[in-house]
Short mmCIF file of C-alpha atoms in Angstrom, two decimals:
data_model
loop_
_atom_site.label_atom_id
_atom_site.label_comp_id
_atom_site.label_asym_id
_atom_site.label_seq_id
_atom_site.Cartn_x
_atom_site.Cartn_y
_atom_site.Cartn_z
CA MET P 240 1.76 9.07 4.77
CA GLN P 241 1.59 7.31 8.24
CA ARG P 242 1.91 3.64 7.35
CA SER P 243 2.08 0.23 9.40
CA THR P 244 2.65 -3.55 8.79
CA THR P 245 -1.03 -4.35 9.12
CA ALA P 246 -3.38 -4.67 6.26
CA HIS P 247 -4.57 -1.05 6.36
CA GLY P 248 -1.78 1.25 7.41
CA LEU P 249 -4.14 3.91 8.85
CA PRO P 250 -3.27 7.03 10.50
CA ASP P 251 -3.65 6.98 14.47
CA THR P 252 -6.29 9.60 14.27
CA PHE P 253 -8.63 7.22 12.42
CA SER P 254 -10.49 4.07 13.81
CA PRO P 255 -9.18 0.80 12.69
CA ARG P 256 -11.20 -0.91 9.88
CA PRO P 257 -12.35 -4.60 10.02
CA ARG P 258 -9.98 -7.47 8.88
CA ALA P 259 -10.17 -8.15 5.32
CA ALA P 260 -12.21 -11.44 5.74
CA GLU P 261 -14.83 -9.36 7.51
CA ARG P 262 -15.12 -6.80 4.74
CA VAL P 263 -15.46 -9.10 1.63
CA PRO P 264 -19.35 -8.88 0.47
CA ALA P 265 -21.50 -11.92 -0.33
CA ALA P 266 -21.06 -11.76 -3.98
CA SER P 267 -18.08 -11.19 -6.18
CA GLY P 268 -18.90 -8.54 -8.56
CA ARG P 269 -17.12 -7.05 -11.48
CA LEU P 270 -18.89 -9.66 -13.98
CA VAL P 271 -22.21 -9.30 -12.36
CA LEU P 272 -22.10 -5.55 -12.52
CA GLY P 273 -21.03 -5.73 -16.21
CA LEU P 274 -24.21 -7.79 -16.98
CA LEU P 275 -26.46 -5.58 -14.95
CA LEU P 276 -25.21 -2.49 -16.69
CA ALA P 277 -25.27 -4.13 -20.07
CA SER P 278 -28.78 -5.06 -19.32
CA LEU P 279 -29.78 -1.45 -19.17
CA PHE P 280 -28.17 -0.23 -22.27
CA CYS P 281 -31.28 0.42 -24.28
CA ALA P 282 -34.14 2.86 -24.02
CA PRO P 283 -37.38 3.64 -25.34
CA LEU P 284 -37.54 6.39 -27.91
CA LYS P 285 -39.74 9.53 -27.76
CA LEU P 286 -40.84 11.70 -30.71
CA TRP P 287 -39.56 15.31 -29.94
CA ALA P 288 -40.99 18.40 -31.51
CA ALA P 289 -39.00 19.76 -34.35
CA GLY P 290 -35.96 21.77 -33.29
CA GLU P 291 -36.05 20.29 -29.81
CA TYR P 292 -33.08 18.50 -28.27
CA GLY P 293 -33.75 14.82 -29.23
CA TYR P 294 -31.99 12.83 -26.85
CA PRO P 295 -34.78 10.62 -25.39
CA ILE P 296 -33.91 9.71 -21.73
CA PRO P 297 -35.27 12.31 -19.03
CA GLY P 298 -33.86 10.75 -15.99
CA ALA P 299 -30.31 11.64 -14.90
CA TYR P 300 -29.60 8.28 -13.51
CA GLU P 301 -31.16 6.36 -16.22
CA ALA P 302 -29.38 8.31 -18.91
CA THR P 303 -25.99 7.82 -17.07
CA ILE P 304 -26.40 4.26 -17.27
CA LEU P 305 -28.28 3.67 -20.46
CA GLY P 306 -26.19 6.00 -22.59
CA THR P 307 -27.43 6.47 -26.08
CA PRO P 308 -29.82 4.30 -27.94
CA GLY P 309 -27.97 2.88 -31.00
CA ASN P 310 -30.05 4.33 -33.63
CA LEU P 311 -29.28 7.84 -32.19
CA LYS P 312 -25.65 7.47 -32.52
CA PRO P 313 -24.00 8.64 -35.82
CA GLU P 314 -22.49 6.36 -38.31
CA LEU P 315 -18.98 6.23 -37.51
CA PRO P 316 -15.87 4.47 -39.59
CA THR P 317 -15.16 0.87 -38.87
CA LYS P 318 -11.81 0.95 -40.69
CA MET P 319 -9.29 3.53 -39.45
CA ARG P 320 -5.40 4.02 -39.46
CA VAL P 321 -4.81 3.14 -35.95
CA ARG P 322 -1.83 2.28 -33.81
CA ASN P 323 -1.63 1.05 -30.12
CA LEU P 324 1.04 2.91 -28.51
CA VAL P 325 3.05 1.67 -25.32
CA LEU P 326 4.92 4.45 -23.81
CA ASP P 327 7.88 3.86 -21.61
CA ILE P 328 7.71 6.89 -19.34
CA PHE P 329 9.95 5.85 -16.60
CA PRO P 330 12.59 3.43 -18.16
CA ASP P 331 14.01 2.29 -14.71
CA ARG P 332 10.86 1.75 -12.95
CA GLU P 333 10.44 -1.68 -11.40
CA ARG P 334 7.13 -3.41 -11.55
CA PRO P 335 5.96 -5.87 -8.74
CA PRO P 336 5.50 -9.39 -10.09
CA ILE P 337 1.62 -9.33 -9.98
CA PHE P 338 1.84 -6.51 -12.47
CA PHE P 339 4.10 -8.63 -14.94
CA TYR P 340 1.62 -7.73 -17.96
CA ASP P 341 1.99 -4.05 -17.66
CA ASP P 342 4.68 -3.25 -20.01
CA GLY P 343 4.01 0.61 -20.38
CA LEU P 344 1.31 3.27 -20.65
CA ARG P 345 -1.18 2.42 -23.14
CA CYS P 346 -2.54 5.18 -25.57
CA THR P 347 -4.37 4.63 -28.95
CA PHE P 348 -3.28 6.65 -31.89
CA ALA P 349 -5.58 7.26 -35.00
CA TYR P 350 -3.71 9.26 -37.86
CA GLN P 351 -4.46 10.77 -41.20
CA LYS P 352 -2.25 10.64 -44.22
CA LYS P 353 -2.28 14.37 -44.71
CA PRO P 354 -1.64 17.31 -42.49
CA ALA P 355 -4.08 17.56 -39.89
CA PRO P 356 -4.75 18.93 -36.33
CA LEU P 357 -4.15 16.66 -33.41
CA VAL P 358 -6.34 16.14 -30.49
CA PHE P 359 -5.34 14.66 -27.28
CA LEU P 360 -8.18 13.10 -25.42
CA ILE P 361 -8.27 12.37 -21.74
CA ALA P 362 -10.35 9.59 -20.25
CA GLY P 363 -12.71 9.81 -17.12
CA THR P 364 -12.52 8.34 -13.69
CA GLY P 365 -10.81 4.79 -13.91
CA ALA P 366 -11.15 4.60 -17.55
CA SER P 367 -8.48 3.36 -20.03
CA ASP P 368 -7.44 4.85 -23.38
CA ARG P 369 -9.83 2.40 -25.06
CA ALA P 370 -12.90 3.19 -23.03
CA THR P 371 -16.11 3.00 -25.18
CA VAL P 372 -16.69 6.88 -25.10
CA GLN P 373 -12.93 7.34 -25.90
CA ILE P 374 -13.37 5.43 -29.06
CA THR P 375 -16.48 6.79 -30.01
CA MET P 376 -15.02 10.45 -29.80
CA LEU P 377 -11.87 9.27 -31.50
CA LYS P 378 -13.80 7.89 -34.45
CA ALA P 379 -16.02 11.00 -34.77
CA LEU P 380 -12.72 13.26 -34.83
CA TYR P 381 -11.05 10.93 -37.07
CA GLN P 382 -13.98 10.99 -39.51
CA ALA P 383 -13.76 14.79 -39.41
CA GLY P 384 -10.06 14.66 -40.56
CA PHE P 385 -8.17 14.83 -37.23
CA HIS P 386 -5.28 13.05 -35.87
CA VAL P 387 -6.16 11.71 -32.25
CA ILE P 388 -4.37 10.38 -29.28
CA THR P 389 -6.47 9.00 -26.43
CA LEU P 390 -4.87 8.82 -22.94
CA PRO P 391 -6.07 6.75 -19.87
CA SER P 392 -7.13 8.50 -16.76
CA PRO P 393 -4.35 9.07 -14.03
CA THR P 394 -7.00 6.95 -11.87
CA ASN P 395 -6.66 4.05 -14.17
CA ALA P 396 -4.37 1.02 -12.85
CA ASN P 397 -2.35 1.22 -16.03
CA PHE P 398 -1.67 4.99 -15.36
CA VAL P 399 -0.82 4.36 -11.84
CA ILE P 400 1.52 1.55 -12.64
CA SER P 401 3.42 3.10 -15.77
CA GLY P 402 2.47 6.85 -16.04
CA SER P 403 2.41 8.49 -12.50
CA ARG P 404 5.38 9.79 -10.79
CA THR P 405 4.16 9.42 -7.26
CA ARG P 406 1.86 6.40 -8.11
CA ILE P 407 -0.86 8.03 -5.79
CA PRO P 408 -3.40 9.73 -7.77
CA GLY P 409 -5.51 12.73 -6.57
CA ASP P 410 -3.43 15.80 -6.91
CA LEU P 411 -4.74 17.63 -9.94
CA TYR P 412 -1.46 19.45 -10.32
CA GLN P 413 0.77 16.38 -10.23
CA ASP P 414 -1.67 14.36 -12.23
CA SER P 415 -1.65 17.15 -14.76
CA GLU P 416 1.98 17.03 -15.01
CA ASP P 417 1.99 13.13 -15.29
CA LEU P 418 -0.49 13.57 -18.13
CA TYR P 419 1.74 16.35 -19.89
CA ARG P 420 4.74 14.21 -19.76
CA ALA P 421 2.74 11.29 -21.26
CA MET P 422 1.64 13.45 -24.12
CA GLU P 423 5.15 14.73 -24.78
CA VAL P 424 6.52 10.98 -24.92
CA ALA P 425 3.51 10.06 -27.11
CA TRP P 426 4.18 13.00 -29.35
CA ASN P 427 7.78 12.24 -29.67
CA LYS P 428 6.90 8.71 -30.61
CA VAL P 429 4.72 9.61 -33.43
CA LYS P 430 5.71 12.96 -34.89
CA GLY P 431 7.96 11.57 -37.45
CA ASP P 432 5.20 9.61 -39.07
CA ILE P 433 2.56 12.47 -39.27
CA GLU P 434 2.36 16.39 -39.98
CA VAL P 435 0.37 18.34 -37.34
CA THR P 436 -1.17 21.85 -38.18
CA SER P 437 -2.17 22.49 -34.54
CA PHE P 438 -2.64 20.75 -31.14
CA ASN P 439 -5.89 20.55 -29.32
CA LEU P 440 -7.20 18.90 -26.09
CA GLY P 441 -10.25 17.42 -24.76
CA GLY P 442 -11.41 15.37 -21.75
CA TYR P 443 -14.49 14.07 -20.06
CA SER P 444 -15.69 13.85 -16.65
CA LEU P 445 -12.55 13.94 -14.51
CA GLY P 446 -10.53 14.13 -17.59
CA GLY P 447 -12.52 17.30 -18.52
CA THR P 448 -11.32 18.94 -15.36
CA GLU P 449 -7.84 17.80 -15.79
CA ALA P 450 -7.73 19.09 -19.23
CA ALA P 451 -8.00 22.63 -17.81
CA PHE P 452 -5.04 22.11 -15.46
CA VAL P 453 -3.04 20.49 -18.37
CA ALA P 454 -3.63 23.48 -20.69
CA ARG P 455 -2.65 25.80 -17.77
CA LEU P 456 0.72 23.85 -17.58
CA ASP P 457 1.03 24.26 -21.24
CA ARG P 458 0.91 27.84 -21.14
CA GLU P 459 4.03 27.79 -19.12
CA ARG P 460 5.94 25.15 -21.02
CA LYS P 461 4.54 25.82 -24.50
CA VAL P 462 5.34 22.50 -25.86
CA PHE P 463 1.93 22.18 -27.61
CA ASN P 464 0.30 25.73 -27.37
CA PHE P 465 -3.36 24.08 -27.48
CA LYS P 466 -5.48 25.94 -29.85
CA LYS P 467 -8.76 24.57 -28.44
CA VAL P 468 -9.66 22.95 -25.14
CA LEU P 469 -12.85 21.29 -24.38
CA LEU P 470 -14.09 20.28 -21.06
CA ILE P 471 -16.96 17.63 -21.41
CA ASP P 472 -19.15 17.27 -18.28
CA PRO P 473 -16.25 18.25 -15.99
CA ALA P 474 -16.39 18.40 -12.23
CA VAL P 475 -15.95 22.04 -10.81
CA SER P 476 -14.70 20.48 -7.50
CA VAL P 477 -13.29 17.18 -7.79
CA PHE P 478 -13.95 16.35 -4.17
CA HIS P 479 -17.62 17.39 -3.99
CA SER P 480 -18.46 15.89 -7.19
CA ALA P 481 -16.89 12.44 -6.15
CA ALA P 482 -18.81 12.84 -2.80
CA ARG P 483 -22.03 13.31 -4.73
CA ILE P 484 -21.41 9.97 -6.46
CA GLU P 485 -20.34 8.15 -3.48
CA GLU P 486 -23.65 9.37 -1.71
CA LEU P 487 -25.73 7.78 -4.32
CA LEU P 488 -24.96 4.26 -2.31
CA GLY P 489 -27.00 5.73 0.37
CA GLN P 490 -29.80 5.17 -1.88
CA ILE P 491 -29.59 1.43 -1.82
CA PRO P 492 -31.91 -0.15 0.96
CA GLY P 493 -29.80 -0.49 4.05
CA GLY P 494 -27.21 1.92 2.63
CA SER P 495 -23.45 1.22 1.19
CA GLY P 496 -22.97 -1.52 4.01
CA LYS P 497 -25.36 -3.70 2.00
CA LEU P 498 -23.35 -3.80 -1.21
CA GLY P 499 -23.28 -7.55 -1.23
CA ALA P 500 -27.25 -7.89 -0.76
CA PHE P 501 -27.63 -5.21 -3.49
CA PHE P 502 -25.58 -7.30 -5.71
CA ASN P 503 -27.53 -10.50 -5.26
CA ARG P 504 -30.92 -8.77 -5.54
CA MET P 505 -29.87 -7.12 -8.91
CA LEU P 506 -28.64 -10.45 -10.24
CA TYR P 507 -31.88 -12.07 -9.12
CA LYS P 508 -34.19 -9.43 -10.77
CA PHE P 509 -32.20 -9.93 -14.09
CA SER P 510 -32.16 -13.67 -14.07
CA GLU P 511 -35.85 -13.83 -13.10
CA PHE P 512 -36.92 -11.53 -15.80
CA TYR P 513 -34.88 -13.15 -18.35
CA ASN P 514 -36.28 -16.65 -17.55
CA TYR P 515 -39.84 -15.29 -17.11
CA GLY P 516 -39.88 -13.69 -20.50
CA ASN P 517 -38.34 -16.70 -22.43
CA PHE P 518 -35.96 -14.52 -24.17
CA VAL P 519 -33.56 -16.43 -26.77
CA GLY P 520 -30.81 -14.12 -25.89
CA ILE P 521 -29.66 -11.08 -24.24
CA ASP P 522 -30.26 -8.97 -27.39
CA ASN P 523 -32.08 -5.54 -28.14
CA ASN P 524 -35.44 -7.06 -27.45
CA PHE P 525 -34.43 -8.10 -23.92
CA LEU P 526 -32.58 -4.99 -23.12
CA TYR P 527 -35.52 -2.79 -24.35
CA ALA P 528 -37.89 -4.70 -22.36
CA VAL P 529 -35.96 -4.47 -19.15
CA TYR P 530 -35.88 -0.68 -19.31
CA GLN P 531 -39.89 -0.66 -20.53
CA GLU P 532 -40.89 -2.96 -17.61
CA LYS P 533 -38.95 -0.70 -15.14
CA ILE P 534 -37.23 -3.57 -13.38
CA PHE P 535 -34.90 -1.32 -11.73
CA SER P 536 -36.04 1.54 -9.60
CA PRO P 537 -34.51 5.16 -9.75
CA ASP P 538 -32.78 4.25 -6.44
CA GLU P 539 -31.49 0.94 -7.64
CA ALA P 540 -30.15 2.82 -10.82
CA ALA P 541 -28.57 5.36 -8.48
CA GLY P 542 -26.91 2.59 -6.56
CA LEU P 543 -25.64 1.03 -9.68
CA ILE P 544 -23.65 4.37 -10.54
CA GLY P 545 -22.21 4.36 -7.08
CA LEU P 546 -21.17 0.90 -7.42
CA THR P 547 -19.52 1.42 -10.74
CA PHE P 548 -17.67 4.24 -9.05
CA ARG P 549 -16.58 2.04 -6.23
CA ILE P 550 -15.17 -0.73 -8.43
CA ASN P 551 -13.25 1.88 -10.39
CA LEU P 552 -11.79 3.13 -7.27
CA ALA P 553 -11.06 -0.29 -6.07
CA GLY P 554 -8.66 -0.79 -8.99
CA MET P 555 -6.85 2.49 -8.34
CA ILE P 556 -6.52 1.93 -4.68
CA PHE P 557 -5.20 -1.67 -5.04
CA ALA P 558 -2.47 -0.72 -7.74
CA SER P 559 -1.35 2.42 -5.95
CA ASP P 560 -0.92 0.47 -2.72
CA VAL P 561 1.08 -2.45 -4.32
CA MET P 562 3.19 0.20 -6.36
CA THR P 563 3.92 2.20 -3.08
CA ASN P 564 4.08 -0.72 -0.76
CA SER P 565 1.92 1.43 1.69
CA GLY P 566 0.55 -1.36 3.54
CA TYR P 567 -3.18 0.13 3.21
CA VAL P 568 -4.82 -2.94 1.82
CA VAL P 569 -1.93 -5.48 1.18
CA PRO P 570 0.17 -6.04 4.21
CA LYS P 571 3.48 -3.97 3.98
CA ASN P 572 6.36 -5.80 2.21
CA LYS P 573 4.24 -8.66 1.26
CA VAL P 574 5.22 -9.39 -2.41
CA LEU P 575 2.34 -10.74 -4.35
CA LYS P 576 3.20 -13.11 -7.21
CA VAL P 577 1.52 -14.33 -10.42
CA GLY P 578 -0.95 -16.99 -9.46
CA ASP P 579 -1.66 -15.34 -6.15
CA SER P 580 -5.26 -15.07 -5.07
CA LEU P 581 -6.38 -11.35 -5.10
CA PHE P 582 -9.87 -11.93 -4.18
CA ASP P 583 -9.76 -10.64 -0.46
CA TYR P 584 -7.62 -7.73 -1.56
CA LEU P 585 -9.96 -6.40 -4.34
CA MET P 586 -13.07 -7.14 -2.35
CA VAL P 587 -11.46 -5.03 0.46
CA SER P 588 -10.66 -2.33 -1.84
CA SER P 589 -14.24 -2.07 -3.44
CA HIS P 590 -15.57 -1.65 0.25
CA LEU P 591 -13.27 1.57 0.70
CA SER P 592 -15.14 4.70 -0.03
CA PHE P 593 -13.71 7.75 -1.66
CA PHE P 594 -13.81 9.36 1.68
CA ASP P 595 -11.76 6.61 3.10
CA TYR P 596 -9.20 6.86 0.24
CA PHE P 597 -8.99 10.63 0.67
CA ASN P 598 -8.82 10.80 4.52
CA GLU P 599 -6.74 7.70 5.22
CA TYR P 600 -4.47 7.44 2.25
CA PHE P 601 -4.16 10.50 0.03
CA PHE P 602 -4.45 13.44 2.51
CA PRO P 603 -1.74 11.94 4.98
CA TYR P 604 0.46 11.39 1.98
CA TYR P 605 -0.13 14.99 0.82
CA GLN P 606 0.74 16.55 4.21
CA GLU P 607 3.99 14.76 4.17
CA SER P 608 5.19 17.02 1.05
CA HIS P 609 3.01 20.02 2.24
CA PRO P 610 3.39 20.45 6.02
CA GLY P 611 0.57 22.37 7.65
CA VAL P 612 -1.86 21.98 4.97
CA THR P 613 -5.52 21.43 5.98
CA ARG P 614 -8.22 19.31 4.58
CA GLU P 615 -10.21 22.28 3.46
CA GLN P 616 -7.27 23.77 1.58
CA VAL P 617 -6.56 20.51 -0.21
CA ILE P 618 -10.19 20.34 -1.16
CA SER P 619 -10.07 23.88 -2.58
CA TYR P 620 -6.95 23.52 -4.62
CA PHE P 621 -8.39 20.72 -6.55
CA ASP P 622 -11.14 22.83 -7.88
CA LEU P 623 -11.69 24.88 -11.03
CA ARG P 624 -12.11 27.95 -9.15
CA SER P 625 -8.19 27.76 -8.19
CA ILE P 626 -7.41 28.59 -11.70
CA GLU P 627 -10.41 30.96 -12.28
CA GLY P 628 -8.26 33.67 -13.56
CA TYR P 629 -6.59 31.70 -16.20
CA LEU P 630 -9.81 30.03 -17.36
CA LYS P 631 -11.49 33.67 -17.79
CA SER P 632 -8.47 34.83 -19.82
CA SER P 633 -8.08 31.98 -22.20
CA PRO P 634 -10.44 31.99 -25.10
CA GLN P 635 -9.39 28.62 -26.48
CA PHE P 636 -11.66 26.91 -23.57
CA GLY P 637 -15.20 25.48 -24.16
CA VAL P 638 -17.52 23.41 -22.01
CA MET P 639 -20.11 20.82 -23.02
CA ALA P 640 -22.39 19.63 -20.15
CA ASN P 641 -25.92 18.75 -18.93
CA ASP P 642 -28.31 20.72 -16.81
CA ASN P 643 -29.41 17.39 -14.97
CA ASP P 644 -25.77 16.12 -14.33
CA PHE P 645 -25.81 15.11 -10.78
CA ILE P 646 -22.17 15.54 -10.15
CA LEU P 647 -22.85 19.46 -10.49
CA THR P 648 -24.89 21.55 -8.14
CA ALA P 649 -26.93 24.43 -9.53
CA GLU P 650 -24.18 26.65 -8.18
CA ASP P 651 -21.54 24.69 -10.16
CA ARG P 652 -23.53 25.11 -13.45
CA ASP P 653 -24.09 28.73 -12.89
CA TYR P 654 -20.20 28.96 -12.33
CA LEU P 655 -19.43 27.23 -15.53
CA LYS P 656 -21.93 29.46 -17.48
CA GLY P 657 -20.63 32.50 -15.80
CA ILE P 658 -16.82 31.79 -16.57
CA PHE P 659 -17.35 30.51 -20.05
CA GLY P 660 -20.22 32.66 -21.34
CA GLU P 661 -21.14 31.59 -24.82
CA ARG P 662 -18.48 29.04 -24.72
CA ALA P 663 -20.52 27.01 -22.31
CA LYS P 664 -22.84 24.61 -24.11
CA PHE P 665 -25.54 23.02 -21.71
CA TYR P 666 -28.02 20.44 -22.72
CA PRO P 667 -31.43 19.89 -20.97
CA ARG P 668 -30.84 16.36 -20.15
CA GLY P 669 -28.28 13.42 -20.41
CA GLY P 670 -27.34 12.88 -16.62
CA HIS P 671 -23.40 12.39 -16.50
CA LEU P 672 -21.94 11.58 -19.81
CA GLY P 673 -25.16 9.70 -21.01
CA ASN P 674 -25.70 11.67 -24.13
CA LEU P 675 -22.14 11.94 -25.10
CA GLU P 676 -22.40 9.56 -27.91
CA TYR P 677 -25.78 11.34 -29.18
CA LYS P 678 -25.24 12.36 -32.63
CA GLU P 679 -25.91 16.08 -31.79
CA ASN P 680 -23.49 16.09 -29.06
CA LEU P 681 -20.58 14.43 -31.20
CA ALA P 682 -21.50 17.02 -33.95
CA TYR P 683 -21.10 19.89 -31.49
CA MET P 684 -17.54 18.36 -30.29
CA VAL P 685 -16.23 18.01 -33.77
CA ASP P 686 -17.35 21.71 -34.71
CA PHE P 687 -15.82 23.03 -31.60
CA PHE P 688 -12.46 21.66 -32.63
CA LYS P 689 -12.85 22.80 -36.22
#
């Protein structure tokens, strides 16, 4: 990777980016975005004909943001035998002072008293081991009698700091080795406390794609010999799916360069509707009214999805840059200490697109260890098609996805159906992960592993 002592460390073949102060949006965002997304987490219900799929939200973007209405989720246990695991993957790794709080890779472990199968679950882009859908899947599997270990995504800051060998996410093969190493460490930590009858693997979104590469690695190393592997809403091509999410920001009026104004407009709409309606609190009545009154347009819903992706990406970029001292966002050799303001760095990071990360940061790094590799070759490597022969020959695989998932093209969906045949379960709607907590989807997931 070409690096410099500037705040960007860009290769010479790319135009220099504006200084940090010129790239900070008008509004700080993580809390605001959380409120906006929370405000969209309820949907009106529709009565469906008997035998028809009952997930009620038809729009792909709306489903992705709203998720599953509470009364359509199954009853799941509130009390479980659970332990938080903190894994020391690299005992000699030194962490910069700004990451003083990170004492190891964090995983969540739910266990039965009796012998049972164990399922490893890999989180989606930017998500931790305790992401909402991760914990929902954990509860559903635990209720069905499984041991479960959830892992963060390799794109999560905790994984970058404590679980990644290179500390630069994006190489599916390397990230899968990192995940496999973490699974081995986790298993060694708990195997004296439980009895396991078989090992299984699942993942959602990017984690679903990574699960396929992890299973392929296990075929060589044979530590777990996974019995079943479920890919939930996976990307076929990681690059092209990420590009489709990034392009959602283009639906914001004025394009992705107007992120600050978009933040302010969404917050204004949220506040005005709240005040005008004289709501007592942000409860189900308020959330229902927000969706019912169509306060947010489909384009704004798409923009919110793209914005969420950017914020997840920002955390990954910042953690990677600091851990590698690359000089991409934080000036090279600058030591950030506890109490230092991170506002400018995080705002700069949130304005870096996926294309910026790939072209300016990841690809130059990858070229250093793979001289002569082209951009097109790298994109093709990180695609399920690159391991097609293995996927076709391995009956333990299954896929659960949606026909209106916007991270997949029609060609991608046909590809998954062609590769997995009757082992590919496609639902008519749900967007990207919107229906993952729906009772029918969770029942299918549990039955697959059974």
